Amino acid sequence: MLFAKTTLPTDVLIFIGKLTQLDLEPIAYRLIHSNEEKWNIQKTQKAISAYLMFLLLVYLYPNSQLVPNQEIDRVWHYHILDTMKYSEDCEMLFGRFIHHFPYFGERGKIDKENLQKGFEQTQVLFEEHFGITMDIFNKPSIPADCQPIGKITQLARPRVNIGKVFCMEYLLD
């Protein structure tokens, strides 16, 4: 377990210090007062705590295909929706923007298998580092169909042909 070790590398201690300074109360407000979520304070606290652990894993394993569960992903979504705050928080924590790639597992059979492997790896890392499972709400975790991307890469996105939805000719009449 990561926190059971008496000596952690300096960079990890610094990152943990930054995590403790992160103000996610506005995100908690949105989760509790959202018409969509309506989470209570206990559920919100647990989910935000798990999200912070996930962010630490993103820091520790920047080249891994980490996959959050749906509750962690929900917190991540609400954090991202406050675009200025999310951008500032990413810069403060990681020194760069952490992108949210929402198509992981949706680009075919192999991609779906990679999503499941990434989720299983994330679950193992949660248990190794924090001594807990990702099943924070007393129900089995379900993987979210996304992953954090720290470096700009060319990623294939699924597409649907929607035809012309906006034509300049309508503006020129």
PDB file of N, CA and C in Angstrom, residues 77 99-106 145-147 157-158:
ATOM      1  N   HIS A  77     -16.181  14.532 -14.855  1.00  0.00           N
ATOM      2  CA  HIS A  77     -17.002  15.309 -15.799  1.00  0.00           C
ATOM      3  C   HIS A  77     -17.378  16.666 -15.209  1.00  0.00           C
ATOM      4  N   HIS A  99      -6.332  15.458 -20.768  1.00  0.00           N
ATOM      5  CA  HIS A  99      -7.517  15.345 -21.611  1.00  0.00           C
ATOM      6  C   HIS A  99      -8.368  14.154 -21.182  1.00  0.00           C
ATOM      7  N   HIS A 100      -9.636  14.252 -21.463  1.00  0.00           N
ATOM      8  CA  HIS A 100     -10.602  13.188 -21.184  1.00  0.00           C
ATOM      9  C   HIS A 100     -10.997  12.615 -22.539  1.00  0.00           C
ATOM     10  N   PHE A 101     -10.597  11.377 -22.805  1.00  0.00           N
ATOM     11  CA  PHE A 101     -10.908  10.742 -24.087  1.00  0.00           C
ATOM     12  C   PHE A 101     -12.135   9.859 -23.911  1.00  0.00           C
ATOM     13  N   PRO A 102     -13.298  10.302 -24.432  1.00  0.00           N
ATOM     14  CA  PRO A 102     -14.568   9.618 -24.137  1.00  0.00           C
ATOM     15  C   PRO A 102     -14.954   8.472 -25.073  1.00  0.00           C
ATOM     16  N   TYR A 103     -14.044   8.018 -25.902  1.00  0.00           N
ATOM     17  CA  TYR A 103     -14.402   6.976 -26.872  1.00  0.00           C
ATOM     18  C   TYR A 103     -13.730   5.636 -26.588  1.00  0.00           C
ATOM     19  N   PHE A 104     -12.992   5.548 -25.478  1.00  0.00           N
ATOM     20  CA  PHE A 104     -12.258   4.324 -25.170  1.00  0.00           C
ATOM     21  C   PHE A 104     -13.246   3.171 -24.990  1.00  0.00           C
ATOM     22  N   GLY A 105     -13.011   2.095 -25.703  1.00  0.00           N
ATOM     23  CA  GLY A 105     -13.879   0.923 -25.627  1.00  0.00           C
ATOM     24  C   GLY A 105     -14.987   0.915 -26.656  1.00  0.00           C
ATOM     25  N   GLU A 106     -15.091   1.973 -27.450  1.00  0.00           N
ATOM     26  CA  GLU A 106     -16.195   2.082 -28.408  1.00  0.00           C
ATOM     27  C   GLU A 106     -15.758   1.929 -29.861  1.00  0.00           C
ATOM     28  N   ASP A 145     -16.436   4.620 -20.024  1.00  0.00           N
ATOM     29  CA  ASP A 145     -15.843   4.438 -21.349  1.00  0.00           C
ATOM     30  C   ASP A 145     -14.962   5.631 -21.697  1.00  0.00           C
ATOM     31  N   CYS A 146     -13.909   5.817 -20.879  1.00  0.00           N
ATOM     32  CA  CYS A 146     -13.009   6.937 -21.106  1.00  0.00           C
ATOM     33  C   CYS A 146     -11.649   6.625 -20.496  1.00  0.00           C
ATOM     34  N   GLN A 147     -10.697   7.500 -20.778  1.00  0.00           N
ATOM     35  CA  GLN A 147      -9.379   7.388 -20.185  1.00  0.00           C
ATOM     36  C   GLN A 147      -8.722   8.763 -20.175  1.00  0.00           C
ATOM     37  N   ARG A 157     -11.437   8.591 -33.539  1.00  0.00           N
ATOM     38  CA  ARG A 157     -12.732   8.813 -32.914  1.00  0.00           C
ATOM     39  C   ARG A 157     -13.818   8.183 -33.787  1.00  0.00           C
ATOM     40  N   PRO A 158     -14.805   7.534 -33.163  1.00  0.00           N
ATOM     41  CA  PRO A 158     -15.903   6.981 -33.973  1.00  0.00           C
ATOM     42  C   PRO A 158     -16.714   8.119 -34.590  1.00  0.00           C
TER      43      PRO A 158
END
